Amino acid sequence: MQSKTTRIAHLLVTLALLTAGAGAVTGCGSEKAVGNGVKAPGTGQEPQAKNRARQVADAWDGSEAARQWHKGYYPMADAVQLPEGGLRDKADQRAFTTQNFVLRGTLPALPRRDGEVRWKSGGSLTLPLMEARAAYERVARGGNDGPHLTVTEAKPGQMTLATSRGPATVPAWLFTLEGYDTPLKRAAVGPSKLPESPIGPSRDVPADTLVPLDGLVEVADGGRSVTVLADHGACDSGPAVHVLETGTDVVLSASVLGVRKGPCTSEMIRARVTVTLTRPLGDRILLDAHTGRPVPHEGPHESSPSWG
């Protein structure tokens, strides 16, 4: 996956090219294009970007990478789940966002070396367990005088998490928070290693027609609704995301629309874009046309560690 610096640089080049005279993305459409979460009928996709999406889908179909993917554990939801009913006030919400926690108590040792991920659809996978201290430090990285959440106890347990293979029961650390009746949960296993993509990043499609996605936010509505993060600039109409669906993959192609001429700041804006699929995502692989790789899940504090 590209680094954040590389993605920013790529976006700035894109905006510079567009401002210099390239128009909004037009051409033959794929199944659909969506901008800022709203369908944009008639908004086309450049043939080069469309061809790139097809190349990515063909490369993954029946590949060794796809075989490994379908055997692995890849979360598609946050590794942290809040207490039932959520946080009680803005102060606690701020503490969680800034990762400002205080530990009052002793964190237990690992109950065993490995834990089992079990899928609702069948099948399981044994993975190394994360120590309570490591799980706590993934959640509690702050250390300031502002609002904080207090952890008084931790114990091993389970949580249900959306994954690339559907819902799964996952080993978790349950952290008791002062003032709450139910715990904050943090997955105690990390994702499987991401398989090597059968296709490299896009090099032939012009920067004004295809940009990388920033991450996956969620899959909802029974798998028919997919929300992703896409970057754009201060002098455009926002991002658009085209969808190519096959029997085994869903390929998303992001672009920037409606760039205005004239002076413009180099500000990068991150937007949520929701696309609707013709049928549930299921175990199809969600791919980024630009990178040629699965779209990484973007949690509130960290991306999945397997996407680096």
mmCIF file of C-alpha atoms in Angstrom, residues 24-270:
data_model
loop_
_atom_site.group_PDB
_atom_site.id
_atom_site.type_symbol
_atom_site.label_atom_id
_atom_site.label_comp_id
_atom_site.label_asym_id
_atom_site.label_seq_id
_atom_site.Cartn_x
_atom_site.Cartn_y
_atom_site.Cartn_z
ATOM 1 C CA ALA A 24 -14.034 16.428 -15.521
ATOM 2 C CA VAL A 25 -13.976 12.703 -16.034
ATOM 3 C CA THR A 26 -16.203 11.659 -18.932
ATOM 4 C CA GLY A 27 -16.496 8.763 -21.347
ATOM 5 C CA CYS A 28 -17.981 5.297 -21.414
ATOM 6 C CA GLY A 29 -19.461 4.372 -18.054
ATOM 7 C CA SER A 30 -18.974 1.268 -15.983
ATOM 8 C CA GLU A 31 -21.821 -0.101 -13.918
ATOM 9 C CA LYS A 32 -22.165 3.107 -11.902
ATOM 10 C CA ALA A 33 -20.347 6.198 -10.703
ATOM 11 C CA VAL A 34 -20.921 7.815 -7.348
ATOM 12 C CA GLY A 35 -19.677 11.156 -6.058
ATOM 13 C CA ASN A 36 -19.901 12.204 -2.399
ATOM 14 C CA GLY A 37 -22.289 9.349 -1.768
ATOM 15 C CA VAL A 38 -24.819 10.480 -4.412
ATOM 16 C CA LYS A 39 -25.381 8.663 -7.687
ATOM 17 C CA ALA A 40 -24.332 10.684 -10.699
ATOM 18 C CA PRO A 41 -26.274 9.382 -13.736
ATOM 19 C CA GLY A 42 -24.464 9.985 -16.986
ATOM 20 C CA THR A 43 -21.101 10.555 -15.335
ATOM 21 C CA GLY A 44 -18.781 8.506 -17.491
ATOM 22 C CA GLN A 45 -15.478 6.795 -16.906
ATOM 23 C CA GLU A 46 -12.416 7.235 -19.079
ATOM 24 C CA PRO A 47 -11.752 4.122 -21.216
ATOM 25 C CA GLN A 48 -8.225 3.774 -19.789
ATOM 26 C CA ALA A 49 -9.545 3.685 -16.208
ATOM 27 C CA LYS A 50 -12.291 1.283 -17.201
ATOM 28 C CA ASN A 51 -9.767 -1.019 -18.877
ATOM 29 C CA ARG A 52 -7.536 -0.856 -15.802
ATOM 30 C CA ALA A 53 -10.417 -1.991 -13.578
ATOM 31 C CA ARG A 54 -11.023 -4.948 -15.873
ATOM 32 C CA GLN A 55 -7.304 -5.833 -15.835
ATOM 33 C CA VAL A 56 -7.306 -5.852 -12.024
ATOM 34 C CA ALA A 57 -10.399 -8.072 -11.902
ATOM 35 C CA ASP A 58 -8.932 -10.502 -14.453
ATOM 36 C CA ALA A 59 -5.579 -10.662 -12.634
ATOM 37 C CA TRP A 60 -7.185 -11.602 -9.314
ATOM 38 C CA ASP A 61 -9.727 -14.054 -10.730
ATOM 39 C CA GLY A 62 -8.443 -17.576 -9.994
ATOM 40 C CA SER A 63 -5.051 -16.305 -8.794
ATOM 41 C CA GLU A 64 -2.920 -17.695 -5.979
ATOM 42 C CA ALA A 65 -3.459 -14.391 -4.170
ATOM 43 C CA ALA A 66 -7.233 -14.908 -4.309
ATOM 44 C CA ARG A 67 -6.828 -18.447 -2.985
ATOM 45 C CA GLN A 68 -4.796 -17.182 -0.035
ATOM 46 C CA TRP A 69 -7.250 -14.351 0.552
ATOM 47 C CA HIS A 70 -10.189 -16.729 0.875
ATOM 48 C CA LYS A 71 -8.282 -18.779 3.466
ATOM 49 C CA GLY A 72 -7.183 -15.814 5.600
ATOM 50 C CA TYR A 73 -8.600 -13.530 8.270
ATOM 51 C CA TYR A 74 -9.095 -9.959 7.022
ATOM 52 C CA PRO A 75 -11.261 -7.671 9.195
ATOM 53 C CA MET A 76 -13.633 -5.288 7.434
ATOM 54 C CA ALA A 77 -14.733 -3.488 10.587
ATOM 55 C CA ASP A 78 -13.080 -1.738 13.517
ATOM 56 C CA ALA A 79 -10.954 -3.909 15.810
ATOM 57 C CA VAL A 80 -12.345 -1.858 18.729
ATOM 58 C CA GLN A 81 -15.980 -1.995 19.844
ATOM 59 C CA LEU A 82 -17.383 0.520 22.313
ATOM 60 C CA PRO A 83 -19.477 -0.422 25.359
ATOM 61 C CA GLU A 84 -23.131 -1.158 24.592
ATOM 62 C CA GLY A 85 -24.961 2.083 23.893
ATOM 63 C CA GLY A 86 -21.729 3.909 23.072
ATOM 64 C CA LEU A 87 -19.904 6.525 25.113
ATOM 65 C CA ARG A 88 -21.928 8.597 27.557
ATOM 66 C CA ASP A 89 -20.820 12.153 26.766
ATOM 67 C CA LYS A 90 -18.606 14.374 24.611
ATOM 68 C CA ALA A 91 -15.757 14.252 27.126
ATOM 69 C CA ASP A 92 -15.552 10.456 26.878
ATOM 70 C CA GLN A 93 -15.885 10.635 23.098
ATOM 71 C CA ARG A 94 -12.966 13.056 22.982
ATOM 72 C CA ALA A 95 -10.924 10.810 25.270
ATOM 73 C CA PHE A 96 -11.544 7.840 22.973
ATOM 74 C CA THR A 97 -10.724 9.844 19.827
ATOM 75 C CA THR A 98 -7.470 11.160 21.304
ATOM 76 C CA GLN A 99 -6.731 7.724 22.814
ATOM 77 C CA ASN A 100 -6.370 9.260 26.251
ATOM 78 C CA PHE A 101 -6.715 6.392 28.751
ATOM 79 C CA VAL A 102 -5.589 5.781 32.318
ATOM 80 C CA LEU A 103 -4.860 2.267 33.611
ATOM 81 C CA ARG A 104 -5.781 1.490 37.197
ATOM 82 C CA GLY A 105 -5.195 -2.175 37.696
ATOM 83 C CA THR A 106 -3.034 -5.011 36.459
ATOM 84 C CA LEU A 107 -3.280 -6.425 32.970
ATOM 85 C CA PRO A 108 -3.445 -10.244 32.940
ATOM 86 C CA ALA A 109 -1.067 -12.617 31.208
ATOM 87 C CA LEU A 110 -2.026 -14.504 28.064
ATOM 88 C CA PRO A 111 -4.355 -17.418 28.879
ATOM 89 C CA ARG A 112 -2.788 -19.383 25.986
ATOM 90 C CA ARG A 113 -0.571 -18.778 22.959
ATOM 91 C CA ASP A 114 -3.163 -19.020 20.188
ATOM 92 C CA GLY A 115 -6.791 -18.167 19.618
ATOM 93 C CA GLU A 116 -9.392 -19.339 17.116
ATOM 94 C CA VAL A 117 -11.348 -17.222 14.647
ATOM 95 C CA ARG A 118 -14.633 -18.964 13.783
ATOM 96 C CA TRP A 119 -16.787 -17.931 10.831
ATOM 97 C CA LYS A 120 -20.570 -17.996 10.951
ATOM 98 C CA SER A 121 -20.576 -19.596 7.493
ATOM 99 C CA GLY A 122 -18.261 -22.371 8.707
ATOM 100 C CA GLY A 123 -14.526 -22.819 8.982
ATOM 101 C CA SER A 124 -11.984 -21.568 11.487
ATOM 102 C CA LEU A 125 -8.415 -20.326 11.682
ATOM 103 C CA THR A 126 -5.901 -20.439 14.530
ATOM 104 C CA LEU A 127 -3.854 -17.275 15.017
ATOM 105 C CA PRO A 128 -1.395 -15.983 17.645
ATOM 106 C CA LEU A 129 -3.034 -14.106 20.514
ATOM 107 C CA MET A 130 -2.058 -10.534 21.304
ATOM 108 C CA GLU A 131 -1.023 -9.823 24.884
ATOM 109 C CA ALA A 132 -3.341 -7.639 26.952
ATOM 110 C CA ARG A 133 -0.646 -4.968 27.230
ATOM 111 C CA ALA A 134 -0.211 -4.793 23.451
ATOM 112 C CA ALA A 135 -3.989 -4.606 22.923
ATOM 113 C CA TYR A 136 -4.287 -1.853 25.542
ATOM 114 C CA GLU A 137 -1.497 0.163 23.938
ATOM 115 C CA ARG A 138 -3.223 -0.053 20.547
ATOM 116 C CA VAL A 139 -6.217 1.696 22.129
ATOM 117 C CA ALA A 140 -4.456 3.957 24.654
ATOM 118 C CA ARG A 141 -1.757 5.957 22.919
ATOM 119 C CA GLY A 142 -2.609 9.349 24.374
ATOM 120 C CA GLY A 143 -1.177 10.975 27.461
ATOM 121 C CA ASN A 144 -2.464 14.473 28.090
ATOM 122 C CA ASP A 145 -4.336 16.421 30.762
ATOM 123 C CA GLY A 146 -7.627 16.383 28.845
ATOM 124 C CA PRO A 147 -10.609 14.060 29.359
ATOM 125 C CA HIS A 148 -9.655 10.431 29.823
ATOM 126 C CA LEU A 149 -11.217 6.978 30.109
ATOM 127 C CA THR A 150 -10.146 4.802 33.031
ATOM 128 C CA VAL A 151 -9.526 1.068 32.564
ATOM 129 C CA THR A 152 -9.939 -0.840 35.821
ATOM 130 C CA GLU A 153 -9.760 -4.450 34.605
ATOM 131 C CA ALA A 154 -9.104 -6.609 31.535
ATOM 132 C CA LYS A 155 -10.072 -10.182 30.808
ATOM 133 C CA PRO A 156 -10.117 -12.475 27.764
ATOM 134 C CA GLY A 157 -13.362 -12.896 25.833
ATOM 135 C CA GLN A 158 -14.843 -12.745 22.353
ATOM 136 C CA MET A 159 -16.373 -10.302 19.898
ATOM 137 C CA THR A 160 -18.198 -10.599 16.571
ATOM 138 C CA LEU A 161 -16.461 -8.870 13.688
ATOM 139 C CA ALA A 162 -17.208 -8.394 9.988
ATOM 140 C CA THR A 163 -14.489 -9.944 7.808
ATOM 141 C CA SER A 164 -13.823 -10.630 4.148
ATOM 142 C CA ARG A 165 -15.406 -14.056 4.700
ATOM 143 C CA GLY A 166 -18.454 -12.784 6.540
ATOM 144 C CA PRO A 167 -19.166 -12.416 10.281
ATOM 145 C CA ALA A 168 -16.697 -14.153 12.594
ATOM 146 C CA THR A 169 -16.324 -14.770 16.312
ATOM 147 C CA VAL A 170 -12.910 -13.403 17.233
ATOM 148 C CA PRO A 171 -10.840 -13.643 20.456
ATOM 149 C CA ALA A 172 -10.826 -10.286 22.222
ATOM 150 C CA TRP A 173 -9.648 -8.451 25.305
ATOM 151 C CA LEU A 174 -12.531 -6.999 27.305
ATOM 152 C CA PHE A 175 -11.542 -3.777 29.082
ATOM 153 C CA THR A 176 -13.734 -2.620 31.960
ATOM 154 C CA LEU A 177 -14.188 1.163 31.883
ATOM 155 C CA GLU A 178 -14.937 3.141 35.025
ATOM 156 C CA GLY A 179 -18.576 4.226 34.927
ATOM 157 C CA TYR A 180 -19.704 1.651 32.328
ATOM 158 C CA ASP A 181 -21.639 -1.591 32.802
ATOM 159 C CA THR A 182 -20.307 -3.289 29.653
ATOM 160 C CA PRO A 183 -16.701 -3.480 28.425
ATOM 161 C CA LEU A 184 -14.781 -1.917 25.586
ATOM 162 C CA LYS A 185 -13.632 -4.771 23.329
ATOM 163 C CA ARG A 186 -10.412 -5.000 21.338
ATOM 164 C CA ALA A 187 -9.667 -7.889 18.956
ATOM 165 C CA ALA A 188 -6.852 -10.040 20.353
ATOM 166 C CA VAL A 189 -5.673 -11.361 16.985
ATOM 167 C CA GLY A 190 -4.189 -9.511 14.031
ATOM 168 C CA PRO A 191 -5.099 -10.012 10.358
ATOM 169 C CA SER A 192 -3.422 -12.606 8.191
ATOM 170 C CA LYS A 193 -0.530 -11.473 6.029
ATOM 171 C CA LEU A 194 -1.804 -9.840 2.858
ATOM 172 C CA PRO A 195 -1.001 -11.989 -0.192
ATOM 173 C CA GLU A 196 1.186 -10.495 -2.898
ATOM 174 C CA SER A 197 -1.010 -8.881 -5.529
ATOM 175 C CA PRO A 198 -0.974 -10.535 -8.971
ATOM 176 C CA ILE A 199 -0.923 -7.051 -10.554
ATOM 177 C CA GLY A 200 1.153 -3.977 -9.730
ATOM 178 C CA PRO A 201 -0.009 -0.380 -9.176
ATOM 179 C CA SER A 202 -1.371 1.564 -12.132
ATOM 180 C CA ARG A 203 1.346 3.237 -14.223
ATOM 181 C CA ASP A 204 -0.304 3.726 -17.616
ATOM 182 C CA VAL A 205 -3.545 5.487 -16.626
ATOM 183 C CA PRO A 206 -3.126 9.305 -16.472
ATOM 184 C CA ALA A 207 -3.193 10.854 -13.018
ATOM 185 C CA ASP A 208 -6.286 12.883 -13.901
ATOM 186 C CA THR A 209 -8.452 9.794 -14.411
ATOM 187 C CA LEU A 210 -7.518 7.393 -11.595
ATOM 188 C CA VAL A 211 -6.425 8.020 -7.983
ATOM 189 C CA PRO A 212 -5.946 5.597 -5.069
ATOM 190 C CA LEU A 213 -8.618 5.135 -2.432
ATOM 191 C CA ASP A 214 -7.771 5.960 1.165
ATOM 192 C CA GLY A 215 -9.526 3.043 2.837
ATOM 193 C CA LEU A 216 -12.700 1.103 3.555
ATOM 194 C CA VAL A 217 -15.047 2.535 6.189
ATOM 195 C CA GLU A 218 -17.773 -0.095 6.295
ATOM 196 C CA VAL A 219 -19.867 -2.636 4.447
ATOM 197 C CA ALA A 220 -23.554 -2.294 5.340
ATOM 198 C CA ASP A 221 -27.113 -3.088 4.206
ATOM 199 C CA GLY A 222 -26.474 -6.806 4.018
ATOM 200 C CA GLY A 223 -23.357 -6.280 1.929
ATOM 201 C CA ARG A 224 -24.960 -4.090 -0.745
ATOM 202 C CA SER A 225 -23.618 -0.774 0.577
ATOM 203 C CA VAL A 226 -19.869 -0.059 0.622
ATOM 204 C CA THR A 227 -18.451 3.174 2.072
ATOM 205 C CA VAL A 228 -14.871 4.160 1.262
ATOM 206 C CA LEU A 229 -12.600 7.151 1.889
ATOM 207 C CA ALA A 230 -11.473 9.110 -1.163
ATOM 208 C CA ASP A 231 -9.262 12.200 -1.354
ATOM 209 C CA HIS A 232 -9.897 15.349 -3.375
ATOM 210 C CA GLY A 233 -8.850 19.019 -3.382
ATOM 211 C CA ALA A 234 -10.330 22.360 -2.388
ATOM 212 C CA CYS A 235 -11.148 23.447 -5.958
ATOM 213 C CA ASP A 236 -13.207 20.573 -7.304
ATOM 214 C CA SER A 237 -16.651 18.986 -7.002
ATOM 215 C CA GLY A 238 -15.385 16.057 -4.967
ATOM 216 C CA PRO A 239 -14.467 12.445 -5.683
ATOM 217 C CA ALA A 240 -16.330 9.934 -7.809
ATOM 218 C CA VAL A 241 -16.110 6.173 -7.474
ATOM 219 C CA HIS A 242 -16.919 3.779 -10.324
ATOM 220 C CA VAL A 243 -17.812 0.156 -9.635
ATOM 221 C CA LEU A 244 -16.974 -2.919 -11.712
ATOM 222 C CA GLU A 245 -18.644 -6.063 -10.382
ATOM 223 C CA THR A 246 -17.722 -9.608 -11.386
ATOM 224 C CA GLY A 247 -18.610 -12.953 -9.893
ATOM 225 C CA THR A 248 -15.434 -13.004 -7.800
ATOM 226 C CA ASP A 249 -14.427 -9.351 -7.326
ATOM 227 C CA VAL A 250 -15.671 -5.796 -6.907
ATOM 228 C CA VAL A 251 -13.222 -3.239 -8.323
ATOM 229 C CA LEU A 252 -13.541 0.422 -7.266
ATOM 230 C CA SER A 253 -12.040 3.200 -9.409
ATOM 231 C CA ALA A 254 -11.722 6.662 -7.828
ATOM 232 C CA SER A 255 -11.344 9.972 -9.673
ATOM 233 C CA VAL A 256 -11.756 13.695 -8.981
ATOM 234 C CA LEU A 257 -14.567 15.638 -10.674
ATOM 235 C CA GLY A 258 -15.371 19.225 -11.583
ATOM 236 C CA VAL A 259 -12.047 20.963 -10.979
ATOM 237 C CA ARG A 260 -12.414 24.768 -11.094
ATOM 238 C CA LYS A 261 -9.851 26.961 -12.833
ATOM 239 C CA GLY A 262 -7.958 29.691 -11.024
ATOM 240 C CA PRO A 263 -5.949 29.947 -7.798
ATOM 241 C CA CYS A 264 -6.359 26.987 -5.486
ATOM 242 C CA THR A 265 -4.854 25.856 -2.201
ATOM 243 C CA SER A 266 -3.022 22.536 -1.924
ATOM 244 C CA GLU A 267 -5.434 21.360 0.779
ATOM 245 C CA MET A 268 -6.338 17.676 0.718
ATOM 246 C CA ILE A 269 -9.897 16.782 1.732
ATOM 247 C CA ARG A 270 -10.892 13.272 2.747
#
